[in-house]
Coordinates of C-alpha atoms in Angstrom, one line a residue:
M62 CA 34.3 214.6 90.2
A63 CA 37.3 216.5 91.7
N64 CA 39.4 215.3 88.8
A65 CA 37.2 216.8 86.1
H66 CA 37.0 220.0 88.2
S67 CA 40.8 220.1 88.5
E68 CA 41.2 219.8 84.7
N69 CA 39.0 222.9 84.3
I70 CA 40.9 224.8 86.9
T71 CA 44.3 224.0 85.5
E72 CA 43.3 224.6 81.9
H73 CA 42.0 228.0 83.0
A74 CA 45.2 228.6 84.9
G75 CA 47.2 227.8 81.8
H76 CA 45.8 230.9 80.0
H77 CA 46.5 233.3 82.9
D78 CA 49.3 232.1 85.1
H79 CA 52.2 232.1 82.7
V80 CA 52.1 235.9 82.6
H81 CA 53.9 235.6 85.9
D82 CA 57.1 234.8 83.9
H83 CA 57.4 238.4 83.0
E84 CA 57.0 239.6 86.5
E85 CA 60.2 237.9 87.6
H86 CA 62.4 240.7 86.4
H87 CA 60.5 243.2 88.6
E88 CA 60.8 241.3 91.9
S89 CA 62.8 242.8 94.7
L90 CA 65.4 240.6 96.5
V91 CA 63.1 240.6 99.6
S92 CA 60.0 239.3 97.7
K93 CA 62.1 236.8 95.8
Y94 CA 64.3 235.3 98.5
V95 CA 62.7 236.2 101.8
F96 CA 58.9 236.6 101.6
S97 CA 58.6 234.4 98.5
M98 CA 55.3 232.7 97.6
D99 CA 57.0 230.4 95.0
H100 CA 56.9 226.8 96.1
K101 CA 60.4 226.2 94.8
M102 CA 62.0 229.0 96.9
I103 CA 60.0 228.0 100.0
S104 CA 61.2 224.4 99.7
R105 CA 64.8 225.7 99.6
Q106 CA 64.1 227.9 102.7
F107 CA 62.8 224.8 104.6
L108 CA 65.8 222.7 103.5
I109 CA 68.5 225.2 104.5
T110 CA 66.8 226.0 107.8
A111 CA 66.5 222.3 108.6
I112 CA 70.2 221.7 107.7
I113 CA 71.2 224.5 110.2
M114 CA 68.9 223.0 112.9
A115 CA 70.3 219.5 112.2
V116 CA 73.9 220.8 112.7
I117 CA 72.9 222.4 116.1
A118 CA 71.1 219.2 117.3
M119 CA 74.1 217.0 116.2
T120 CA 76.5 219.3 118.1
M121 CA 74.3 218.9 121.2
S122 CA 74.4 215.1 120.9
I123 CA 78.2 215.1 120.7
I124 CA 78.4 217.1 123.9
F125 CA 76.2 214.8 125.9
R126 CA 77.7 211.7 124.4
M127 CA 81.1 212.9 125.7
Q128 CA 79.7 213.1 129.2
L129 CA 78.3 209.6 128.9
A130 CA 81.5 208.0 127.6
W131 CA 83.9 209.9 129.8
P132 CA 82.0 211.0 132.9
G133 CA 83.9 213.6 135.0
E134 CA 86.5 214.3 132.3
K135 CA 87.3 217.9 131.5
F136 CA 86.8 219.1 127.9
G137 CA 87.8 222.7 127.1
F138 CA 85.4 223.0 124.2
I139 CA 82.4 222.3 126.5
N140 CA 83.4 225.3 128.6
A141 CA 83.9 227.4 125.5
M142 CA 80.5 226.6 124.1
L143 CA 78.4 226.6 127.3
G144 CA 80.2 229.1 129.5
D145 CA 81.0 228.8 133.2
K146 CA 77.5 228.3 134.4
W147 CA 76.8 225.1 132.4
G148 CA 80.3 223.9 131.5
K149 CA 82.4 224.9 134.5
D150 CA 86.0 223.5 134.2
G151 CA 84.9 221.7 131.0
I152 CA 82.5 219.4 132.8
L153 CA 78.8 219.4 131.6
D154 CA 76.3 220.5 134.2
P155 CA 73.7 217.8 135.0
N156 CA 70.8 220.3 134.4
M157 CA 72.2 221.3 131.1
Y158 CA 72.7 217.6 130.2
L159 CA 69.0 217.0 130.4
G160 CA 68.3 220.3 128.6
L161 CA 70.5 219.2 125.7
V162 CA 68.9 215.8 125.5
T163 CA 65.5 217.5 125.4
I164 CA 66.3 220.1 122.8
H165 CA 68.2 217.6 120.6
G166 CA 65.2 215.3 120.5
T167 CA 62.8 218.1 119.9
I168 CA 64.8 219.6 117.0
M169 CA 65.4 216.3 115.3
V170 CA 61.8 215.0 115.5
F171 CA 60.0 218.2 114.7
F172 CA 62.3 220.7 113.0
V173 CA 64.5 218.4 110.9
L174 CA 62.5 215.2 110.2
T175 CA 59.1 216.8 110.1
G176 CA 59.6 220.3 108.9
G177 CA 62.8 219.5 106.9
L178 CA 61.3 216.5 105.1
S179 CA 57.7 217.5 104.5
G180 CA 58.4 221.2 104.2
T181 CA 61.2 220.7 101.6
F182 CA 59.9 217.9 99.5
A183 CA 56.1 218.4 99.6
N184 CA 56.7 222.0 98.6
L185 CA 59.2 221.1 95.8
L186 CA 57.5 218.0 94.4
I187 CA 53.7 218.4 94.8
P188 CA 53.2 221.2 92.2
Y189 CA 55.9 219.8 89.9
Q190 CA 54.7 216.2 90.0
V191 CA 50.9 216.8 89.7
G192 CA 51.5 219.5 87.0
A193 CA 50.3 222.6 88.9
R194 CA 51.7 226.1 88.5
D195 CA 52.2 226.4 92.3
M196 CA 50.5 225.5 95.6
A197 CA 46.8 226.2 96.0
S198 CA 47.7 229.2 98.2
G199 CA 51.1 230.8 97.9
F200 CA 50.4 233.2 100.8
L201 CA 49.5 230.3 103.2
N202 CA 52.6 228.5 102.0
M203 CA 54.8 231.5 102.8
L204 CA 53.2 231.8 106.2
S205 CA 53.8 228.1 106.8
Y206 CA 57.6 228.7 106.4
W207 CA 57.7 231.8 108.5
F208 CA 55.8 230.2 111.4
F209 CA 58.4 227.3 111.1
F210 CA 61.3 229.8 111.2
L211 CA 59.8 231.7 114.2
S212 CA 59.3 228.5 116.0
S213 CA 62.9 227.5 115.4
V214 CA 64.2 230.8 116.7
I215 CA 62.1 230.6 119.9
M216 CA 63.3 227.0 120.5
L217 CA 66.9 228.0 120.1
S218 CA 66.5 231.2 122.2
S219 CA 65.8 229.0 125.2
L220 CA 69.5 228.0 125.2
F221 CA 70.5 231.6 126.0
I222 CA 68.4 232.3 129.1
D223 CA 69.6 232.2 132.7
D224 CA 67.5 229.1 133.7
G225 CA 68.5 227.1 130.6
P226 CA 66.3 225.3 128.1
A227 CA 63.3 223.0 128.8
S228 CA 64.6 219.9 130.6
G229 CA 61.9 217.3 130.8
G230 CA 63.0 215.0 127.9
W231 CA 61.6 215.7 124.4
T232 CA 58.2 214.2 125.6
I233 CA 58.1 216.9 128.4
Y234 CA 56.1 214.7 130.8
P235 CA 54.5 216.3 133.8
P236 CA 54.9 216.8 136.7
L237 CA 58.4 218.1 135.8
S238 CA 57.1 220.2 132.9
A239 CA 53.9 221.3 134.8
L240 CA 55.7 222.8 137.9
P241 CA 57.9 225.8 137.3
E242 CA 59.4 225.4 140.8
A243 CA 60.5 221.7 140.1
M244 CA 63.9 222.6 138.6
S245 CA 65.6 225.3 136.5
G246 CA 64.6 223.6 133.2
S247 CA 60.9 223.9 134.2
K248 CA 60.9 227.7 134.2
L249 CA 61.0 230.1 131.3
G250 CA 62.8 227.5 129.0
M251 CA 59.8 225.2 129.3
T252 CA 57.4 228.1 128.5
L253 CA 59.4 228.9 125.4
W254 CA 59.3 225.2 124.4
L255 CA 55.5 225.3 124.6
I256 CA 55.2 228.5 122.6
S257 CA 57.6 227.2 120.0
M258 CA 55.7 223.9 119.5
T259 CA 52.4 225.8 119.2
L260 CA 53.8 227.9 116.4
F261 CA 55.3 224.8 114.8
V262 CA 51.8 223.1 114.8
V263 CA 50.4 226.3 113.1
S264 CA 53.1 225.9 110.4
S265 CA 52.3 222.2 109.9
L266 CA 48.6 222.8 109.6
L267 CA 49.0 225.6 107.1
G268 CA 51.3 223.5 105.0
G269 CA 49.3 220.3 105.3
I270 CA 46.0 221.9 104.3
N271 CA 47.8 223.5 101.3
Y272 CA 49.3 220.1 100.2
I273 CA 46.0 218.3 100.4
V274 CA 44.0 220.9 98.4
T275 CA 46.8 221.2 95.8
I276 CA 46.9 217.4 95.2
L277 CA 43.1 217.0 95.1
N278 CA 42.2 220.1 93.1
L279 CA 45.1 221.2 90.9
R280 CA 46.2 218.0 89.1
T281 CA 46.8 218.6 85.4
K282 CA 44.8 217.0 82.6
G283 CA 45.2 213.2 82.7
M284 CA 46.8 213.1 86.1
K285 CA 44.5 210.6 87.7
M286 CA 45.1 209.6 91.3
T287 CA 46.4 206.2 90.0
R288 CA 49.0 208.0 87.8
M289 CA 50.5 210.0 90.6
P290 CA 54.0 209.2 91.7
L291 CA 54.3 207.5 95.1
T292 CA 56.1 210.6 96.4
V293 CA 52.9 212.6 96.0
W294 CA 50.8 209.8 97.6
A295 CA 53.2 209.8 100.5
M296 CA 53.0 213.6 101.0
L297 CA 49.1 213.4 100.7
I298 CA 48.8 210.8 103.4
T299 CA 51.4 212.5 105.6
A300 CA 49.5 215.8 105.3
I301 CA 46.3 214.1 106.3
L302 CA 47.9 212.5 109.4
G303 CA 49.4 215.9 110.4
V304 CA 46.0 217.8 110.0
L305 CA 44.3 215.1 112.2
S306 CA 46.9 214.6 114.9
F307 CA 48.8 217.9 115.4
P308 CA 45.8 219.7 116.9
V309 CA 45.8 217.1 119.7
L310 CA 49.3 218.4 120.7
V311 CA 48.0 221.9 120.9
S312 CA 45.2 220.8 123.3
C313 CA 47.8 218.9 125.3
V314 CA 50.0 222.0 125.5
V315 CA 47.1 224.4 126.4
L316 CA 46.2 222.2 129.4
L317 CA 49.8 222.1 130.4
I318 CA 50.0 225.9 130.3
C319 CA 46.8 226.1 132.4
D320 CA 48.5 223.8 135.0
R321 CA 51.7 225.9 134.9
S322 CA 50.1 229.4 135.1
L323 CA 46.5 229.2 136.1
G324 CA 46.5 226.8 139.0
T325 CA 44.5 224.0 137.3
S326 CA 45.1 220.3 138.0
F327 CA 44.7 218.5 134.7
Y328 CA 48.0 216.6 135.1
L329 CA 48.8 217.2 138.8
S330 CA 47.7 215.4 141.9
D331 CA 49.1 214.7 145.4
I332 CA 52.6 216.1 144.8
Y333 CA 55.2 217.1 147.4
I334 CA 58.0 219.6 146.7
G335 CA 60.7 219.9 149.4
G336 CA 58.4 218.0 151.8
R337 CA 55.6 220.6 151.3
P338 CA 52.3 219.2 149.7
L339 CA 50.9 221.2 146.8
D340 CA 47.2 221.7 146.8
N341 CA 46.7 220.1 143.3
V342 CA 44.4 217.1 143.4
G343 CA 42.4 215.1 140.9
G344 CA 44.7 215.4 137.8
S345 CA 46.7 212.6 136.2
P346 CA 50.0 212.7 134.3
V347 CA 48.7 209.7 132.4
L348 CA 46.2 212.0 130.6
F349 CA 49.1 213.9 129.3
E350 CA 50.7 210.7 128.0
H351 CA 47.5 209.8 126.2
L352 CA 47.2 213.2 124.5
F353 CA 50.9 213.4 123.7
W354 CA 51.3 209.9 122.2
F355 CA 48.0 210.2 120.2
L356 CA 50.1 212.8 118.3
G357 CA 53.4 211.0 119.0
H358 CA 52.7 207.8 117.1
P359 CA 51.2 209.3 113.9
E360 CA 54.3 211.6 114.1
V361 CA 56.5 208.6 113.6
Y362 CA 54.8 208.1 110.2
I363 CA 54.6 211.8 109.5
V364 CA 58.4 211.5 109.6
L365 CA 58.7 208.1 107.8
L366 CA 56.2 208.3 105.0
P367 CA 57.8 211.1 103.0
A368 CA 61.1 209.3 103.3
L369 CA 59.5 206.1 102.0
G370 CA 57.8 208.0 99.2
I371 CA 61.1 209.6 98.1
S372 CA 62.9 206.2 98.2
S373 CA 60.1 204.6 96.0
E374 CA 60.8 207.2 93.3
V375 CA 64.6 206.9 93.6
I376 CA 64.7 203.1 93.7
S377 CA 62.4 202.7 90.7
T378 CA 64.3 205.4 88.7
N379 CA 67.7 203.9 89.4
S380 CA 66.7 200.3 89.1
R381 CA 65.4 201.2 85.6
K382 CA 62.3 199.1 86.5
P383 CA 58.7 199.9 87.3
I384 CA 58.0 200.0 91.0
F385 CA 56.8 196.6 92.1
G386 CA 53.2 196.5 93.3
Y387 CA 52.2 200.2 92.8
R388 CA 48.7 199.7 94.1
A389 CA 50.0 197.6 97.1
M390 CA 52.4 200.4 97.9
I391 CA 49.5 202.9 98.0
G392 CA 47.4 200.5 100.0
S393 CA 50.2 199.9 102.5
M394 CA 50.7 203.6 103.1
L395 CA 46.9 204.1 103.6
A396 CA 46.9 201.1 106.1
I397 CA 50.0 202.5 107.9
G398 CA 48.2 205.9 108.1
F399 CA 45.0 204.4 109.6
L400 CA 46.8 202.0 112.0
S401 CA 49.1 204.7 113.3
F402 CA 46.2 206.3 115.1
I403 CA 45.3 203.1 117.1
V404 CA 48.7 202.1 118.5
W405 CA 49.7 205.0 120.8
G406 CA 49.1 202.9 124.0
H407 CA 52.3 200.8 123.4
H408 CA 54.3 203.8 124.7
M409 CA 52.3 203.4 128.0
F410 CA 52.5 199.7 128.9
L411 CA 54.1 200.7 132.3
T412 CA 51.4 203.2 133.3
G413 CA 49.3 200.6 135.1
M414 CA 47.2 200.1 132.0
N415 CA 44.5 197.4 132.1
P416 CA 46.2 194.2 130.8
F417 CA 43.2 193.6 128.4
L418 CA 43.6 197.1 126.9
G419 CA 47.4 196.5 126.7
S420 CA 46.7 193.3 124.7
V421 CA 44.6 195.4 122.2
F422 CA 47.5 197.8 121.7
V423 CA 49.9 194.8 121.3
F424 CA 47.7 193.4 118.5
T425 CA 47.3 196.7 116.6
T426 CA 51.1 197.4 117.0
L427 CA 52.0 194.0 115.6
L428 CA 49.4 194.6 112.8
I429 CA 51.2 197.7 111.5
A430 CA 54.2 195.4 110.7
I431 CA 52.2 193.9 107.8
P432 CA 51.9 197.0 105.6
S433 CA 55.5 198.0 106.6
A434 CA 56.7 194.6 105.4
V435 CA 54.8 195.0 102.2
K436 CA 56.8 198.2 101.5
A437 CA 60.1 196.5 102.4
F438 CA 59.4 193.5 100.1
N439 CA 58.2 195.7 97.3
Y440 CA 61.5 197.7 97.4
I441 CA 63.6 194.5 97.4
T442 CA 61.5 193.1 94.5
T443 CA 62.0 196.3 92.5
L444 CA 65.7 196.1 93.0
W445 CA 65.8 192.4 92.1
K446 CA 67.4 191.9 88.6
G447 CA 67.2 195.7 88.0
N448 CA 69.8 197.5 85.9
I449 CA 70.9 199.4 89.1
Q450 CA 72.5 202.8 88.8
Y451 CA 74.4 203.4 92.0
T452 CA 74.0 207.1 92.5
P453 CA 74.4 208.6 96.0
A454 CA 70.6 208.9 96.1
M455 CA 70.2 205.2 95.3
L456 CA 72.7 204.2 98.0
F457 CA 70.8 206.2 100.6
S458 CA 67.5 204.7 99.5
I459 CA 68.9 201.2 99.9
G460 CA 70.3 202.3 103.3
L461 CA 66.8 203.4 104.2
V462 CA 65.4 199.9 103.4
S463 CA 68.2 198.4 105.5
S464 CA 67.5 200.6 108.6
F465 CA 63.7 200.3 108.2
V466 CA 64.0 196.5 108.4
T467 CA 66.6 196.5 111.2
G468 CA 64.6 198.9 113.3
G469 CA 61.4 197.1 112.6
V470 CA 62.7 193.8 114.0
T471 CA 63.4 195.4 117.4
G472 CA 59.9 197.0 117.3
I473 CA 58.4 193.5 117.6
I474 CA 60.0 193.2 121.1
L475 CA 58.8 196.6 122.2
A476 CA 55.3 195.9 120.9
D477 CA 54.9 193.0 123.3
S478 CA 53.7 194.4 126.6
T479 CA 55.4 191.6 128.6
L480 CA 58.8 192.0 126.9
D481 CA 58.5 195.8 126.9
I482 CA 58.6 195.8 130.7
N483 CA 62.2 194.6 130.7
V484 CA 63.6 197.2 128.3
H485 CA 61.2 200.1 128.7
D486 CA 63.1 203.5 129.1
T487 CA 66.4 201.8 128.5
Y488 CA 68.9 202.4 125.7
F489 CA 67.1 199.6 123.8
V490 CA 64.3 202.0 123.1
V491 CA 66.7 204.7 122.1
A492 CA 68.4 202.3 119.7
H493 CA 65.1 201.2 118.2
F494 CA 63.6 204.5 117.4
H495 CA 66.8 206.1 116.2
I496 CA 67.3 203.3 113.7
V497 CA 63.7 202.9 112.5
M498 CA 62.7 206.5 112.5
G499 CA 65.8 208.7 112.8
L500 CA 68.1 206.9 110.4
S501 CA 65.4 205.9 107.9
A502 CA 64.1 209.4 107.7
I503 CA 67.5 211.0 107.5
F504 CA 68.6 208.5 104.8
G505 CA 65.4 209.4 102.9
M506 CA 66.1 213.0 103.2
F507 CA 69.7 212.6 101.9
A508 CA 68.3 210.5 99.0
G509 CA 65.9 213.3 98.2
V510 CA 68.6 216.0 98.4
Y511 CA 71.0 214.2 96.1
H512 CA 68.2 213.2 93.6
W513 CA 66.4 216.6 93.3
F514 CA 69.4 218.9 93.9
P515 CA 69.6 219.5 90.1
K516 CA 66.0 220.7 90.1
M517 CA 66.4 222.9 93.2
F518 CA 69.7 224.6 92.4
L519 CA 70.1 223.8 88.7
R520 CA 73.5 222.2 89.4
M521 CA 74.9 218.7 90.2
M522 CA 76.4 217.6 93.5
N523 CA 79.8 215.8 93.4
K524 CA 79.2 212.1 93.1
K525 CA 82.5 210.9 94.6
L526 CA 81.9 213.1 97.7
G527 CA 78.4 211.7 97.8
Y528 CA 79.7 208.1 97.9
L529 CA 82.2 209.0 100.7
H530 CA 79.4 210.7 102.6
F531 CA 77.1 207.6 102.3
W532 CA 79.6 205.0 103.4
L533 CA 80.9 207.0 106.4
T534 CA 77.4 207.9 107.5
F535 CA 76.1 204.3 107.0
V536 CA 78.9 202.7 109.0
C537 CA 79.0 205.3 111.7
A538 CA 75.2 205.2 112.1
Y539 CA 75.1 201.5 112.8
G540 CA 78.2 201.9 115.0
V541 CA 76.3 204.4 117.1
F542 CA 72.9 202.7 117.4
F543 CA 73.5 199.0 117.1
P544 CA 75.6 198.7 120.4
M545 CA 72.9 200.6 122.2
H546 CA 70.7 197.5 122.0
F547 CA 73.2 195.7 124.2
L548 CA 73.3 198.5 126.7
G549 CA 69.5 198.4 126.9
L550 CA 69.3 194.6 127.3
A551 CA 71.8 195.0 130.2
G552 CA 69.3 197.5 131.8
V553 CA 71.1 200.8 131.3
P554 CA 68.5 203.5 131.7
R555 CA 68.1 206.4 129.2
R556 CA 68.5 210.1 130.1
Y557 CA 70.8 209.4 133.1
Y558 CA 73.6 212.0 133.4
T559 CA 76.1 209.2 134.4
N560 CA 75.9 205.5 135.1
S561 CA 79.1 205.4 137.2
N562 CA 77.0 205.4 140.4
F563 CA 75.8 201.9 139.6
P564 CA 78.6 199.3 139.9
M565 CA 76.6 196.8 137.8
F566 CA 77.1 199.0 134.7
D567 CA 80.9 199.4 135.2
N568 CA 81.6 196.7 132.5
L569 CA 79.6 198.6 130.0
V570 CA 81.6 201.8 129.9
D571 CA 83.6 200.5 126.9
I572 CA 80.4 200.2 124.8
N573 CA 79.5 203.8 125.6
E574 CA 83.0 204.9 124.5
I575 CA 82.6 203.0 121.2
V576 CA 79.2 204.6 120.6
T577 CA 80.6 208.1 121.2
V578 CA 83.6 207.6 119.0
F579 CA 81.3 206.5 116.1
A580 CA 79.0 209.5 116.9
I581 CA 82.0 211.9 116.5
L582 CA 83.1 210.2 113.3
G583 CA 79.6 210.3 112.0
A584 CA 79.3 214.0 112.7
L585 CA 82.6 214.7 110.9
A586 CA 81.2 212.7 107.9
Q587 CA 78.4 215.3 107.6
V588 CA 81.0 218.0 107.0
V589 CA 81.6 216.2 103.7
F590 CA 77.9 216.6 102.9
L591 CA 77.8 220.2 104.0
F592 CA 80.8 221.1 101.8
N593 CA 79.4 219.2 98.8
F594 CA 76.0 220.9 99.3
F595 CA 77.0 224.5 99.7
Y596 CA 79.9 224.3 97.2
S597 CA 77.7 222.7 94.5
I598 CA 75.0 225.4 94.9
F599 CA 77.5 227.9 93.5
R600 CA 80.2 226.0 91.8
G601 CA 78.7 222.6 90.9
E602 CA 78.5 221.3 87.3
K603 CA 75.5 222.7 85.4
A604 CA 72.7 220.2 85.5
P605 CA 71.2 218.7 82.3
Q606 CA 67.5 218.8 81.7
N607 CA 66.8 215.2 82.9
P608 CA 70.0 213.9 84.7
W609 CA 68.5 210.6 85.9
N610 CA 66.4 209.9 82.8
S611 CA 63.3 210.0 84.9
N612 CA 59.6 209.9 83.9
T613 CA 58.0 212.4 86.2
L614 CA 56.8 215.9 85.2
E615 CA 59.3 218.0 87.1
W616 CA 62.0 217.0 84.6
T617 CA 59.9 218.6 81.7
T618 CA 60.1 222.1 83.2
P619 CA 62.8 224.5 81.9
M620 CA 66.2 224.4 83.7
A621 CA 65.4 227.9 85.2
N622 CA 63.3 228.6 88.2
I623 CA 60.4 230.5 86.5
H624 CA 57.1 231.4 88.0
G625 CA 54.4 229.0 87.0
N626 CA 56.9 226.1 86.4
W627 CA 55.9 225.7 82.7
P628 CA 56.2 228.7 80.3
G629 CA 53.3 227.7 78.0
P630 CA 50.3 225.5 78.6
L631 CA 50.5 222.8 81.3
P632 CA 51.6 219.3 80.3
V633 CA 49.0 216.6 79.7
V634 CA 49.6 213.2 81.3
H635 CA 49.0 210.0 79.4
R636 CA 50.6 207.3 81.6
W637 CA 51.7 206.4 85.1
A638 CA 55.2 207.5 86.4
Y639 CA 57.0 204.2 86.3
D640 CA 57.3 203.1 82.6
Y641 CA 60.9 202.1 82.8
S642 CA 62.5 199.4 80.5
K643 CA 59.1 198.8 78.8
P644 CA 59.3 195.9 76.3
G645 CA 59.4 197.2 72.7
A646 CA 60.2 200.8 73.7
E647 CA 63.1 202.6 72.1
R648 CA 64.5 203.9 75.4
D649 CA 64.4 202.6 78.9
F650 CA 62.2 205.4 80.1
I651 CA 59.0 207.0 78.8
P652 CA 58.0 210.3 80.3
Q653 CA 54.4 210.7 81.6
T654 CA 53.7 213.2 78.8
V655 CA 54.3 210.7 76.0
P656 CA 50.9 209.4 74.6
L657 CA 50.1 205.7 74.8
A658 CA 50.7 203.8 71.6
D659 CA 47.9 201.7 70.1
G660 CA 47.2 198.7 72.3
E661 CA 49.8 199.9 74.9
H662 CA 48.8 199.3 78.6
D663 CA 49.0 202.0 81.2
G664 CA 50.8 200.5 84.2
G665 CA 48.8 202.6 86.7
G666 CA 45.9 200.2 86.2
H667 CA 43.9 201.9 83.3

């Protein structure tokens, strides 16, 4: 089978690949730091690019939150940042407001939570944790990063053109996105958005195919599928979801480009602009929604699953306990992956969908709560009576469990087609998906950065600054998104430039102010992280070989980033990744490379 085949490949690789160690001295700066094919360097490139994109998106959110909290107020920094055209007299222009909302959402969903999480941690952990010298194809891996980088640059460049960035919301629904004459944000900015996202999909597909092939074919001797850490399982399922769903976005985008430029009518029908009828007939914007959300819902789990995989590893390591229900965790991730493809219609309950079809989507959406609950309960049971080490990574992982449960509860309301009618397109939806997807994924990302920073940069981050960062972020995040539920229940619509035109919302201005103050404080809290991160890269305390007393293979490699990861032959795996606090063992952790004693049971199920 593939496993036996992989053992042959990796043994063969062991004789040849470690000669790469000697090549390191001859590498130029460009081939080492820019066009690198080393999975470790590529993971750092993804991480630092994602951090820069996250700072930009966070700044955008502060600007439009200021407008929502204090409509009509003049803020000098808005004029300084956006210029006279979009921030005249310090007041945000309504067109730019929608542009900032659009680009903020796009950057966070795709460039930070998808590219940042999968690009960073799949690249770093897959070869390390399955015992491979590198990815299956270093060249495709390098291309994956550079397509991601080019896509990021094109997306940001739309902020600097005359007509402004794309302004259709991050979902870019037609007809706004299909008619360049509809508004300024439908012109060149929208074209750049479409080009950028196409390049992003190319990056994701190159990366995803590489991850799948590496996991299936390059596992080291003894690394059965049931001995893989849950991080690798999460990355495998995420990559499969991406390879299956991202091409649908490309088809969706191609049809939109045809409508914009070639006069077709895939998404357009019976539209008037300025009282003049267009000659487009026969299309339907609902077709766009079907195509977009067929990607859009698996995308939620492309974002979430890596974060859940990271937190599985961190929670088990820092509880000093085996992960509870290893097989159930794998099963729940597979179930989430499968179900994520048959729930997209819950985004479309208000499109005039047949009520029977709506009820099918209600059923499948509620069904996905079961494997999600399995994961949450397994985390809690792993923590139960554990000898918990409260590292910053552990705090963020526990924060992820909190936000995953909190956001999941409101998902039950949105999953019901009759209840959804009341809160659809209000701030209730914004609150729900920011908590369940945005916060959980960001917490998982922070947990991963704190936990594997010693492996990436060979130094330790400052623990006290990590604690400060966690508590400020946790409190501010709930301060931002929890009150939004009440705005949504009161009927406040999302994406509106101001609600001051509606007297019924006058009493809710205070809540918007509270949300914005917490958003500003939360943004300042990230300065603590940024300082800690960049300072520790250069000045942090040198990291020991295995700072968290962890079992997985990455901690057996030398504390120097060499080609091929291991200087000699590849390690041989004898046990699963979660032998913590095993009765009768001398220490509370047993690395995967330690052979099983006579009569000892392998926790992976063998």
